[in-house]
Short mmCIF file of C-alpha atoms and ligand atoms in Angstrom, two decimals:
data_model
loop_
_atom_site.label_atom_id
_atom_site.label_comp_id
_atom_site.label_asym_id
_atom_site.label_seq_id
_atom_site.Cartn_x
_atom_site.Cartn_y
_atom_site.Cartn_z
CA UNK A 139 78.67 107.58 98.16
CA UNK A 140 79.79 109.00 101.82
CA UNK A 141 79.83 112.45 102.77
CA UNK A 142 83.75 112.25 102.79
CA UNK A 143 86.37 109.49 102.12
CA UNK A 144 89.83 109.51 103.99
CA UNK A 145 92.52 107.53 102.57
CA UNK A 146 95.60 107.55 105.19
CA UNK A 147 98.25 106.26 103.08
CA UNK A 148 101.62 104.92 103.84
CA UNK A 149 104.90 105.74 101.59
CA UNK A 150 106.84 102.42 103.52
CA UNK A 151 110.34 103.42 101.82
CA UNK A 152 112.48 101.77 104.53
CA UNK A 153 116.36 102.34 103.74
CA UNK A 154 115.68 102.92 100.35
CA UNK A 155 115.04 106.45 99.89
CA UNK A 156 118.02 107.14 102.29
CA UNK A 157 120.29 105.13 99.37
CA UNK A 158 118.30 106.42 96.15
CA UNK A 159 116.95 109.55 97.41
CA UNK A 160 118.94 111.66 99.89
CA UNK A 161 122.38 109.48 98.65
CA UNK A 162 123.04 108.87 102.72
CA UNK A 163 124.00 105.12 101.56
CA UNK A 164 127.19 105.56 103.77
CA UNK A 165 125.72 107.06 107.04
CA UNK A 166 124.19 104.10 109.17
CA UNK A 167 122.37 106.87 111.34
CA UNK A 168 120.12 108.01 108.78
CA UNK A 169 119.85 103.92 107.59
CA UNK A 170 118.92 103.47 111.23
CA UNK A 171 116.19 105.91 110.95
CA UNK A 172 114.94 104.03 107.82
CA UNK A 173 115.38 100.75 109.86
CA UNK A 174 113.08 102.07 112.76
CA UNK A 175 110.25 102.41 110.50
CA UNK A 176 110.81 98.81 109.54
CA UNK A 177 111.39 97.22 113.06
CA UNK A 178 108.91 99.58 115.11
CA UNK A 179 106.92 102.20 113.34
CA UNK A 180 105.45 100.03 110.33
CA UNK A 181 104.14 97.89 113.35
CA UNK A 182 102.76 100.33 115.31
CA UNK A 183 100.52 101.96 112.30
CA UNK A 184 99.15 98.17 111.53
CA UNK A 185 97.97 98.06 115.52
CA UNK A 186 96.50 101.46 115.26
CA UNK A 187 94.55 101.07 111.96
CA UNK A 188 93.31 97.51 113.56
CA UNK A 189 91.91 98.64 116.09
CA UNK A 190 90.11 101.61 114.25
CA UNK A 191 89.33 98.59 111.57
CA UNK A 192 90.18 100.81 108.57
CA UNK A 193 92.00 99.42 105.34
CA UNK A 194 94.58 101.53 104.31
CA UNK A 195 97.16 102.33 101.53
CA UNK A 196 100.69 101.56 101.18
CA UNK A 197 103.14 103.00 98.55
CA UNK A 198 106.01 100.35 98.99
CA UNK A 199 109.22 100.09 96.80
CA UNK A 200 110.58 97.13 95.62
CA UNK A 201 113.77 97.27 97.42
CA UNK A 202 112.09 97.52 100.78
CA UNK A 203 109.65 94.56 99.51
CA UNK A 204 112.91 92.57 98.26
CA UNK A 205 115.12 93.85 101.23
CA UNK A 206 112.58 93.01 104.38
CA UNK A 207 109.73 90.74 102.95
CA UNK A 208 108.49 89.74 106.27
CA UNK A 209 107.64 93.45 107.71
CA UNK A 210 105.86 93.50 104.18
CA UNK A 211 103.77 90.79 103.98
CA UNK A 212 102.42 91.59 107.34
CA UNK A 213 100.93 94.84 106.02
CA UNK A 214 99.68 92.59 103.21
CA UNK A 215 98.16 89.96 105.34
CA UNK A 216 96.44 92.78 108.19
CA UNK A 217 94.33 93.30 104.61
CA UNK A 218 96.11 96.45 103.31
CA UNK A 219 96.74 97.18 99.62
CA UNK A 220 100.11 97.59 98.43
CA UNK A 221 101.24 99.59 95.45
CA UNK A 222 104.17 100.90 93.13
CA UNK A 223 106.19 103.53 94.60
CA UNK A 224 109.37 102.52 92.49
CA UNK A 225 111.79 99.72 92.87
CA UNK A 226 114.73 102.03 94.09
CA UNK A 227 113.36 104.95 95.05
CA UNK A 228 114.72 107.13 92.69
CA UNK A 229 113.28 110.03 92.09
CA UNK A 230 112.26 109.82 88.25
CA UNK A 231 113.46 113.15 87.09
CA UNK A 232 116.95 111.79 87.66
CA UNK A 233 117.26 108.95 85.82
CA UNK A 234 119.59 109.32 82.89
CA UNK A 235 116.63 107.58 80.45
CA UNK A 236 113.32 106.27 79.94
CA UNK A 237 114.71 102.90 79.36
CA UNK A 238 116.84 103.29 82.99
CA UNK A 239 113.00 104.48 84.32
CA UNK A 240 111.27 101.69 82.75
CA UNK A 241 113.48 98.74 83.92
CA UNK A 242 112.94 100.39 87.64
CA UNK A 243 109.39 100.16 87.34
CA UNK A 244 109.22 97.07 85.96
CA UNK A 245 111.57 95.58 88.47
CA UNK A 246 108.97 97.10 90.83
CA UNK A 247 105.97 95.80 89.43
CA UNK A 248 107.77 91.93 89.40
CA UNK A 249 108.69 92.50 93.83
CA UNK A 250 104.98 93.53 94.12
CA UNK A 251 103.46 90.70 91.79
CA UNK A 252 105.75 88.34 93.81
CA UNK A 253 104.17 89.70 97.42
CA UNK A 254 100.72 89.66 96.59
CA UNK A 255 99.95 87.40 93.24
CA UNK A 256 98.81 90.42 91.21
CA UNK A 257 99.92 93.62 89.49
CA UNK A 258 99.87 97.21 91.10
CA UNK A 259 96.84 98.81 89.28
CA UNK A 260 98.59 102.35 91.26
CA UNK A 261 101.46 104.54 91.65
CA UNK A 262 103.26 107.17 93.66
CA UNK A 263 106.12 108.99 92.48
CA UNK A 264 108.82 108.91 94.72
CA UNK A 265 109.61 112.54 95.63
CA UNK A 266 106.00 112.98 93.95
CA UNK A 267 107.49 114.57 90.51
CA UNK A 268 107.06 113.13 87.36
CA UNK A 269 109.85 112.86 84.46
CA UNK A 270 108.90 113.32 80.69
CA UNK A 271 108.78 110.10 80.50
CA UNK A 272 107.00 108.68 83.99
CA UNK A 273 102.87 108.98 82.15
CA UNK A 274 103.51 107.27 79.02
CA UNK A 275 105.37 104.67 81.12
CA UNK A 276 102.61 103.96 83.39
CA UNK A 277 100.28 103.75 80.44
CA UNK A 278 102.67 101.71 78.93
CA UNK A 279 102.32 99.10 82.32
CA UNK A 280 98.27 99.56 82.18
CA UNK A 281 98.70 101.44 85.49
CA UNK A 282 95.03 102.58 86.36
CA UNK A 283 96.04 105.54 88.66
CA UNK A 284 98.43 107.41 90.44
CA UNK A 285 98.70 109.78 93.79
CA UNK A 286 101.59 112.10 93.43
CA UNK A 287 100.27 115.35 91.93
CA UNK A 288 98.57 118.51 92.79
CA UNK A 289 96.09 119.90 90.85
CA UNK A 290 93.15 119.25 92.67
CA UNK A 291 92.50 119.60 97.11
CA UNK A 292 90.31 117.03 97.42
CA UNK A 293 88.74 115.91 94.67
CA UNK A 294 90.24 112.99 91.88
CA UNK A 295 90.91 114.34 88.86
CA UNK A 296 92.27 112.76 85.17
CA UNK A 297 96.36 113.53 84.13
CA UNK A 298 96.79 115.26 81.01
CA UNK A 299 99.17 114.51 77.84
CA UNK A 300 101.34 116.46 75.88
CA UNK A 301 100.90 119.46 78.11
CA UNK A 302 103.90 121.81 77.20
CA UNK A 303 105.22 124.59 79.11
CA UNK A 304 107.34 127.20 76.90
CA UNK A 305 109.24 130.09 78.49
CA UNK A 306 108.17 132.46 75.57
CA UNK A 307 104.51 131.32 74.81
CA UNK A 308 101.36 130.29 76.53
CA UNK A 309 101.22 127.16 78.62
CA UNK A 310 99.48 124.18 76.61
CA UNK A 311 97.02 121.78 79.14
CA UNK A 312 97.40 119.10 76.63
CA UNK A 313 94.50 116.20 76.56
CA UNK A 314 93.02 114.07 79.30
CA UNK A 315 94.44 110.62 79.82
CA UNK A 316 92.61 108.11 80.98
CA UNK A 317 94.79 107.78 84.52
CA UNK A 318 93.20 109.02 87.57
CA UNK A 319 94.91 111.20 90.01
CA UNK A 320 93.98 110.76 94.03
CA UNK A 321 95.89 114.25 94.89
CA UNK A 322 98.33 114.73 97.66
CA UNK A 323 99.27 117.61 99.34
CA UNK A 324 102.64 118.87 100.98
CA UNK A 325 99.91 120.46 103.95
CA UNK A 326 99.20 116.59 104.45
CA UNK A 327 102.63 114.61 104.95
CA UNK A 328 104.60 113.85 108.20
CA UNK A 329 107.53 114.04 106.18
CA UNK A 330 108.20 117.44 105.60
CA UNK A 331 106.19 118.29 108.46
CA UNK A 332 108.37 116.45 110.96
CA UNK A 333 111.69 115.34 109.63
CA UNK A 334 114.41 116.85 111.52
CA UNK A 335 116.89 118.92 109.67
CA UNK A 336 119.22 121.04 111.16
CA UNK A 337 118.38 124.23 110.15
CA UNK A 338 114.75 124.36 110.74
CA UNK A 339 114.66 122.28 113.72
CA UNK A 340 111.82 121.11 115.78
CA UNK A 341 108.60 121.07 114.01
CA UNK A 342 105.53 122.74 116.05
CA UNK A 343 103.50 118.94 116.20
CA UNK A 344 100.72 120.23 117.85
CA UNK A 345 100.21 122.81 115.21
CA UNK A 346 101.11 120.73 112.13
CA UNK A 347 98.54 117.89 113.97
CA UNK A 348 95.94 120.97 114.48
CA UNK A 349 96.37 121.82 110.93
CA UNK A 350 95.47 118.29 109.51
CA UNK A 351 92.42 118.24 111.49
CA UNK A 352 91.07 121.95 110.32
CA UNK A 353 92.05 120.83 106.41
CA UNK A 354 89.45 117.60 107.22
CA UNK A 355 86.76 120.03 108.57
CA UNK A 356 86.91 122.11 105.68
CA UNK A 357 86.81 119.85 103.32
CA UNK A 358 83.60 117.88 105.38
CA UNK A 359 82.00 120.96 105.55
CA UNK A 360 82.68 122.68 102.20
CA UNK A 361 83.34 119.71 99.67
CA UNK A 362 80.91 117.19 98.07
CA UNK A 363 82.26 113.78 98.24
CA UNK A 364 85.48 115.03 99.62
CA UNK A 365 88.49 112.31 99.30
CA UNK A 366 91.20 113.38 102.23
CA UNK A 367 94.71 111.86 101.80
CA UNK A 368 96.98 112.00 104.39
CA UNK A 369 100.83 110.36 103.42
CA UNK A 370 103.12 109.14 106.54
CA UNK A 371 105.64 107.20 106.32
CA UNK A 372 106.47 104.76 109.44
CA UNK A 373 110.05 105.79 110.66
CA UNK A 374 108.41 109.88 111.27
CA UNK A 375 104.95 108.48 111.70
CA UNK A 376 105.92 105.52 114.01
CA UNK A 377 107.30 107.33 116.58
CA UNK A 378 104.75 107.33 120.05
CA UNK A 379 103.54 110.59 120.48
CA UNK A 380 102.78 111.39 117.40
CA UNK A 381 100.95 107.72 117.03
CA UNK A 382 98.92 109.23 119.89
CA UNK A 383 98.08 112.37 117.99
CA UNK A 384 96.97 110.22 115.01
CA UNK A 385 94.94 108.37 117.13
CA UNK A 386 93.23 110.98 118.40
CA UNK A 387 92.92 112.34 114.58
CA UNK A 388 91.44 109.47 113.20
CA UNK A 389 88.77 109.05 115.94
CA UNK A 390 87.92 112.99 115.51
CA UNK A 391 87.17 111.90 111.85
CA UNK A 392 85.17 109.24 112.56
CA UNK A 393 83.25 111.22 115.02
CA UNK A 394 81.40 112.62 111.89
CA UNK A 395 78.61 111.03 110.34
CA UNK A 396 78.85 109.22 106.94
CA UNK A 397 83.02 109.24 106.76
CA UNK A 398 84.84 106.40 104.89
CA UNK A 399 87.99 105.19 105.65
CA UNK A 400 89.00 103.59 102.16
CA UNK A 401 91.72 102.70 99.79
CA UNK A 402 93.47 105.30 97.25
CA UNK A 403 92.56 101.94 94.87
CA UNK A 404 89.13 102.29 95.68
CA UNK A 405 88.57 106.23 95.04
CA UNK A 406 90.43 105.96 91.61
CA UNK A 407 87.97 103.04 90.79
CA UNK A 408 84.86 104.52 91.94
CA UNK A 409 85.51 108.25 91.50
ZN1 ZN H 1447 108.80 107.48 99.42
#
């Protein structure tokens, strides 16, 4: 096993989280910003992780699969993986049902299986929140892992059952599954860290780029068999001078000796 693994993973939602997620369906500005992740940033990642020759991770949902299948399949043919991150983005607390969160899942598993010839054996939560139902579902699917929780930094860990959290009485851990969870961290997505709203404004990029780096060295120096996951997403990641920042990231990581570059499929597998 390597000093550290780094899985930089890719949540390629498109338009769809702009329709399911932020319900901007009518506002073809904020499509437009899903559609230049599709047209130019999603392009620009595959030419930066080619020529660093690293095989990455990306979370894709079924309607970006189903709505722009040739931007997908040439992640899938550059020799990434591809995995679940819902058909329609919705983020599963709000469905009205398990049956209205199992037919999205399903629908997802069906545009992945027609992409690539084989079942998702992973999955990340849009929104990265879980409903009641979302674990017994992926069980239910024979889902091997997911990377949308939080209770480890940089280590895989297995998701519990039946955990219950009363307001009047002691939390309850519940009992291990046997799904693995490859962590993710709000410290480690472009997302949050550079989406513009309007009443935070302009991120501080050079910090939030600064920060990435420092989280890496700690965990290099600090953690045995560290795992590093960093999520992006092409239409905040794509965008050229932060592409040179990442650039400049990933080469400071491979700098160090016995570092990994690997798939979120291939942690979960190997531990
Ligand atoms: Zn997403």
């Amino acid at each position: 096993m390597s000093r550290a693994r780094v899985c930089l993973t890719v949540d390629f939602d498109g338009v769809s989280s702009w329709i399911h997620s932020f319900d901007e369906a009518d506002s073809p500005t904020n499509l437009s910003r899903g559609l230049f992740g599709v047209d130019v940033g999603a392009p620009r990642l595959l030419d930066l992780f080619d020529e660093h020759g690293v095989e990455t991770t990306w979370f894709v949902p079924g309607h970006t699969i189903d709505s722009f299948p040739e931007a997908v399949d040439e992640v899938w043919t550059a020799g990434h993986d591809i995995q679940h991150h819902g058909w329609s983005h919705t983020r599963p607390g709000t469905y009205p049902d398990a049956a209205a969160e199992r037919d999205d899942i399903e629908r997802g598993i069906e545009s992945i299986e027609s992409l690539t010839g084989r079942a998702p054996s992973g999955y990340r939560s849009p929104s990265w929140d879980f409903s009641a139902n979302t674990l017994s579902l992926l069980e239910e699917f024979d889902f091997e892992w997911d990377s949308s929780q939080m209770g480890r930094e940089f280590r895989p860990y297995r998701l519990r059952t039946g955990w219950q959290a009363p307001a009047d009485a002691p939390y309850d851990r519940g009992s291990e599954t046997d799904l693995v969870e490859v962590p993710v961290s709000w410290q480690r997505d472009d997302f949050p860290a550079f989406a513009f709203n309007r009443e935070r404004g302009y991120a501080n990029e050079t910090e939030i780029f600064e920060t990435w780096e420092s989280q890496f060295e700690w965990m290099y120096r600090n953690v045995d068999d560290g795992v590093y996951v960093l999520t992006m997403h092409p239409q905040i990641m794509g965008y050229g001078h932060r592409l040179e920042r990442l650039n400049a990231l990933v080469e400071s990581m491979a700098a160090h000796s016995d570092v990994e570059f690997t798939t979120v499929d291939d942690v979960a597998t190997t531990g």
